[in-house]
Coordinates of C-alpha atoms in Angstrom, one line a residue:
Chain A
M1274 CA 8.2 -0.3 -26.1
S1275 CA 8.0 -4.0 -26.7
T1276 CA 7.5 -6.7 -24.1
D1277 CA 8.5 -10.3 -24.6
T1278 CA 6.5 -12.9 -22.7
L1279 CA 8.4 -15.9 -21.3
Q1280 CA 7.4 -19.1 -19.5
H1281 CA 10.6 -19.5 -17.5
W1282 CA 13.4 -17.4 -16.2
D1283 CA 16.3 -18.4 -14.0
G1284 CA 14.4 -21.2 -12.2
V1285 CA 11.1 -19.3 -11.9
S1286 CA 8.2 -20.5 -14.0
V1287 CA 4.7 -19.4 -14.9
G1288 CA 2.4 -21.4 -12.6
D1289 CA 4.7 -21.3 -9.6
K1290 CA 3.1 -20.6 -6.2
L1291 CA 4.5 -18.0 -3.8
P1292 CA 5.0 -18.5 -0.1
T1293 CA 1.7 -18.1 1.8
I1294 CA 1.1 -15.7 4.7
K1295 CA -1.6 -16.0 7.3
H1296 CA -2.6 -13.5 10.1
T1297 CA -5.5 -13.0 12.4
V1298 CA -6.4 -9.3 12.6
T1299 CA -7.5 -8.0 16.0
Q1300 CA -8.9 -4.7 17.1
E1301 CA -5.7 -4.1 19.1
A1302 CA -3.6 -4.6 15.9
I1303 CA -5.9 -2.2 14.0
N1304 CA -5.4 0.4 16.8
Q1305 CA -1.7 -0.2 16.6
Y1306 CA -1.8 0.3 12.8
A1307 CA -3.8 3.5 13.2
D1308 CA -1.0 4.8 15.5
A1309 CA 1.8 3.6 13.2
S1310 CA 0.2 5.1 10.1
G1311 CA -1.4 8.2 11.6
D1312 CA -4.7 7.2 10.0
H1313 CA -7.2 7.5 12.9
N1314 CA -10.3 7.4 10.7
P1315 CA -13.1 6.5 13.3
L1316 CA -14.3 3.8 10.9
H1317 CA -11.3 1.8 12.0
I1318 CA -11.0 2.6 15.7
D1319 CA -14.3 3.8 17.0
P1320 CA -16.9 1.1 17.4
E1321 CA -19.7 3.5 18.2
F1322 CA -19.0 5.5 15.1
A1323 CA -18.6 2.4 13.0
K1324 CA -22.1 1.1 14.1
G1325 CA -23.6 3.9 12.1
T1326 CA -21.7 3.2 8.9
F1327 CA -22.4 0.9 6.0
Y1328 CA -20.2 -1.7 7.6
G1329 CA -21.9 -1.8 11.0
R1330 CA -18.7 -2.3 12.9
T1331 CA -15.0 -1.4 12.7
I1332 CA -12.9 -2.6 9.8
A1333 CA -9.2 -2.9 9.4
H1334 CA -7.3 -0.4 7.2
G1335 CA -7.1 -1.7 3.7
L1336 CA -3.4 -0.7 3.7
M1337 CA -2.8 -3.0 6.7
T1338 CA -3.7 -5.9 4.5
L1339 CA -1.3 -4.6 1.9
A1340 CA 1.5 -5.2 4.4
F1341 CA 0.6 -8.9 4.5
V1342 CA 1.1 -9.0 0.7
S1343 CA 4.5 -7.3 1.1
Q1344 CA 5.5 -10.0 3.7
M1345 CA 4.7 -12.7 1.1
M1346 CA 6.8 -10.9 -1.5
T1347 CA 9.7 -10.3 0.9
E1348 CA 9.7 -14.0 1.8
W1349 CA 10.0 -14.8 -1.9
D1350 CA 12.7 -12.3 -2.7
W1351 CA 12.9 -8.9 -1.0
K1352 CA 15.4 -7.3 -3.4
G1353 CA 13.2 -8.0 -6.4
W1354 CA 10.3 -6.6 -4.5
A1355 CA 12.0 -3.5 -3.1
Y1356 CA 13.9 -2.6 -6.3
G1357 CA 11.2 -2.7 -9.0
G1358 CA 8.2 -4.4 -7.4
E1359 CA 4.7 -3.2 -8.2
I1360 CA 1.3 -3.8 -6.8
D1361 CA -2.1 -3.0 -8.3
M1362 CA -5.1 -4.0 -6.2
A1363 CA -8.6 -3.3 -5.3
F1364 CA -10.0 -3.6 -1.8
L1365 CA -13.1 -5.8 -2.4
S1366 CA -14.3 -6.7 1.0
P1367 CA -13.6 -5.4 4.5
V1368 CA -11.5 -7.2 7.1
F1369 CA -13.2 -7.2 10.5
P1370 CA -11.5 -7.8 13.9
G1371 CA -11.2 -11.5 14.4
D1372 CA -10.8 -12.3 10.7
E1373 CA -8.0 -14.7 9.6
V1374 CA -6.5 -13.3 6.4
N1375 CA -4.8 -15.8 4.1
V1376 CA -2.5 -14.4 1.4
S1377 CA -1.2 -16.4 -1.6
A1378 CA -0.3 -15.8 -5.2
E1379 CA 0.6 -17.6 -8.4
I1380 CA 2.9 -16.5 -11.2
T1381 CA 0.8 -15.8 -14.3
A1382 CA 3.4 -14.2 -16.6
I1383 CA 7.1 -13.5 -17.0
E1384 CA 7.7 -10.4 -19.0
K1385 CA 11.0 -9.1 -20.5
R1386 CA 10.7 -5.3 -20.6
A1387 CA 13.1 -2.5 -21.3
D1388 CA 14.3 -2.3 -17.6
G1389 CA 14.5 -6.0 -17.0
V1390 CA 12.6 -9.2 -16.4
H1391 CA 9.5 -9.1 -14.2
A1392 CA 7.3 -11.9 -12.7
L1393 CA 3.6 -11.0 -12.6
C1394 CA 1.4 -12.8 -10.0
K1395 CA -2.3 -13.0 -9.4
L1396 CA -3.1 -12.3 -5.8
D1397 CA -5.5 -14.4 -3.8
V1398 CA -6.3 -12.7 -0.4
I1399 CA -9.2 -14.3 1.4
V1400 CA -11.0 -14.6 4.7
G1401 CA -12.8 -17.9 4.7
D1402 CA -14.3 -18.1 1.2
K1403 CA -14.5 -14.3 0.8
T1404 CA -12.0 -12.5 -1.4
I1405 CA -10.6 -9.4 0.4
L1406 CA -8.2 -8.1 -2.2
G1407 CA -8.1 -8.6 -5.9
G1408 CA -5.3 -7.7 -8.2
T1409 CA -1.7 -8.3 -9.2
V1410 CA 1.7 -8.0 -7.7
S1411 CA 5.1 -8.3 -9.4
R1412 CA 8.8 -8.4 -8.7
L1413 CA 11.9 -7.8 -10.7
L1414 CA 13.6 -11.1 -11.5
S1415 CA 16.6 -9.5 -13.3
A1416 CA 17.5 -5.9 -14.0
V1417 CA 18.9 -4.9 -17.4
N1418 CA 22.3 -4.2 -16.0
S1419 CA 22.5 -7.0 -13.5
Chain B
M337 CA -6.5 22.3 3.9
T338 CA -7.5 21.6 7.5
E339 CA -11.3 21.3 7.0
F340 CA -13.2 18.5 5.2
V341 CA -13.4 19.1 1.5
K342 CA -16.7 18.4 -0.2
F343 CA -16.5 16.1 -3.2
D344 CA -17.8 18.9 -5.5
D345 CA -14.9 21.1 -4.4
V346 CA -12.1 18.5 -5.1
E347 CA -10.1 20.0 -7.9
V348 CA -8.8 17.6 -10.5
G349 CA -5.2 18.6 -11.4
L350 CA -4.5 20.1 -8.0
E351 CA -0.9 19.5 -6.8
Y352 CA -0.1 19.9 -3.2
P353 CA 1.5 20.9 -1.0
D354 CA 3.9 23.5 -2.4
T355 CA 6.6 22.2 -0.1
P356 CA 6.7 18.4 -0.1
V357 CA 5.7 16.7 3.1
E358 CA 8.8 15.5 4.9
F359 CA 8.9 12.2 6.7
K360 CA 11.8 11.0 8.8
V361 CA 12.2 7.2 8.8
T362 CA 13.0 6.4 12.4
E363 CA 13.5 3.2 14.3
D364 CA 10.2 3.9 16.2
V365 CA 8.2 4.4 13.0
V366 CA 9.5 1.1 11.5
N367 CA 9.2 -0.9 14.7
G368 CA 5.6 0.4 15.1
Y369 CA 4.7 -0.6 11.6
L370 CA 6.3 -4.0 11.9
G371 CA 4.5 -4.7 15.2
A372 CA 1.1 -3.6 13.9
T373 CA 1.4 -5.8 10.8
F374 CA 2.9 -8.9 12.6
D375 CA 6.0 -8.6 10.4
T376 CA 8.9 -10.5 11.8
S377 CA 11.0 -10.7 8.6
D378 CA 14.7 -10.8 9.3
V379 CA 15.4 -8.5 6.4
Y380 CA 13.7 -5.6 8.1
N381 CA 15.0 -6.3 11.5
A382 CA 18.7 -6.4 10.5
H383 CA 21.0 -3.5 10.0
S384 CA 23.2 -5.1 7.3
T385 CA 20.8 -6.1 4.6
A386 CA 21.1 -3.2 2.4
A387 CA 24.4 -2.7 0.4
D388 CA 25.3 0.4 2.4
G389 CA 24.7 -1.3 5.7
K390 CA 21.5 0.7 6.4
R391 CA 18.4 -1.0 7.7
P392 CA 15.8 -1.2 4.9
V393 CA 12.1 -0.9 5.6
P394 CA 9.1 -2.8 4.1
P395 CA 8.3 -1.2 0.7
T396 CA 4.7 -0.9 1.9
L397 CA 5.7 1.5 4.6
A398 CA 4.8 3.8 1.7
A399 CA 1.3 3.4 3.0
V400 CA 2.5 5.3 6.1
Y401 CA 4.9 7.9 4.7
M402 CA 2.5 9.0 1.9
M403 CA -0.4 9.3 4.3
E404 CA 0.1 12.7 5.8
A405 CA 0.4 14.3 2.3
M406 CA -2.6 12.4 1.0
L407 CA -4.7 13.3 4.1
M408 CA -4.0 17.0 3.7
L409 CA -7.0 16.9 1.4
K410 CA -9.5 15.7 3.9
S411 CA -12.5 13.5 3.1
P412 CA -15.5 13.8 5.4
P413 CA -15.5 10.9 8.0
G414 CA -16.2 7.5 6.6
G415 CA -14.0 7.7 3.5
V416 CA -12.0 4.5 2.7
H417 CA -9.5 3.2 0.2
A418 CA -11.0 1.4 -2.8
K419 CA -7.9 0.8 -4.9
Q420 CA -4.1 1.2 -4.5
K421 CA -1.2 0.9 -6.9
F422 CA 2.5 1.2 -5.8
A423 CA 5.6 1.1 -7.9
F424 CA 8.7 0.6 -5.7
H425 CA 11.9 2.1 -7.2
K426 CA 14.4 1.9 -4.3
P427 CA 14.0 0.9 -0.7
A428 CA 13.7 3.5 2.0
C429 CA 16.0 2.9 5.0
V430 CA 16.0 3.9 8.6
G431 CA 17.6 7.4 8.8
D432 CA 16.2 8.5 5.4
T433 CA 14.2 11.7 5.0
L434 CA 11.4 11.1 2.4
L435 CA 9.6 13.9 0.5
T436 CA 6.1 13.4 -0.8
K437 CA 3.8 15.4 -3.1
V438 CA 0.3 14.6 -4.3
R439 CA -1.6 15.3 -7.5
I440 CA -5.4 14.8 -8.0
L441 CA -5.7 12.7 -11.2
D442 CA -9.5 12.3 -11.4
K443 CA -12.8 12.1 -9.6
Y444 CA -16.0 10.3 -10.5
Q445 CA -19.3 8.9 -9.2
K446 CA -20.4 5.3 -9.4
K447 CA -23.3 3.5 -7.8
G448 CA -24.1 6.4 -5.5
R449 CA -20.5 6.7 -4.2
N450 CA -18.0 9.4 -4.8
Y451 CA -14.4 8.5 -5.9
V452 CA -11.2 10.5 -6.0
I453 CA -8.0 9.3 -7.6
M454 CA -4.7 10.7 -6.3
Q455 CA -1.1 10.1 -7.3
T456 CA 1.7 10.3 -4.7
I457 CA 5.4 10.7 -5.6
T458 CA 8.0 10.1 -3.0
T459 CA 11.7 10.8 -3.3
N460 CA 14.5 10.4 -0.7
Q461 CA 16.9 13.1 0.6
A462 CA 19.2 12.5 -2.4
G463 CA 16.3 13.2 -4.8
E464 CA 16.1 9.6 -5.9
P465 CA 12.7 8.1 -6.6
V466 CA 11.5 5.8 -3.9
T467 CA 7.8 5.1 -4.6
T468 CA 5.0 6.2 -6.9
G469 CA 1.5 5.5 -5.7
T470 CA -1.9 5.8 -7.2
I471 CA -4.8 5.8 -4.8
T472 CA -8.6 5.5 -5.4
R473 CA -10.5 6.8 -2.4
I474 CA -14.2 6.6 -1.7
W475 CA -15.0 10.1 -0.5
G476 CA -16.9 10.2 2.8
K477 CA -20.6 11.4 2.7
E478 CA -21.1 15.0 3.5
E479 CA -23.6 15.7 6.3

């Protein structure tokens, strides 16, 4: 299966920046996410338990931060995200209650594959100068049959 | 699989459960997720965005609907996500019934921590692929 690499496609270019997303995470939001997701791991919602862990206090669910990345992709183009989008990321640092999470990304490649044209982006998810998530996210720019 | 599973007992190649976990995408589920993640996107709060007039949900709701299946293999307390991949094939919509199965792909130890890699495959009520996920979990320490 061959992949052609492009610099531009239909008004989208390598080097373009995606819309940015910013949220301050609170313990209340973490608790809400635990209820919404069904993940009641005490590391996220029980301060007494969390004191005795590696982190020393509660941390947000990593998958909660994933939602912020999805919001950025949705603002850019929800259909290209929902039909053929991909994300591949590592949770590098915890998000603590009170942290402000900033999500941004830059297009690093445009690839023409068997199923269509995809834009690949390098994620930049930070709290202050600390990187929270590392990885890539992509959306479908054009399906083969569209 | 109701008790914690020790890392040594995690079986690579295991597929579970025999009957896929069923998840009904309700208004309450979607509204709870949107609220908890500060998501005010019009696209997920409208009922006419999808071609068939259904209300689509954020693709990353996958982090919710795959959770019950994934957590059927329980880590001791303190386990966390290390890595996550998702491929989104088709959006789920309010009213859908999603079916998820899990396969253990690998496990390993690194820097004193135990890791388990799992794959989740989710389809909708029509049998159409919705999401494929690959999760790397740090397994909680066993007391």
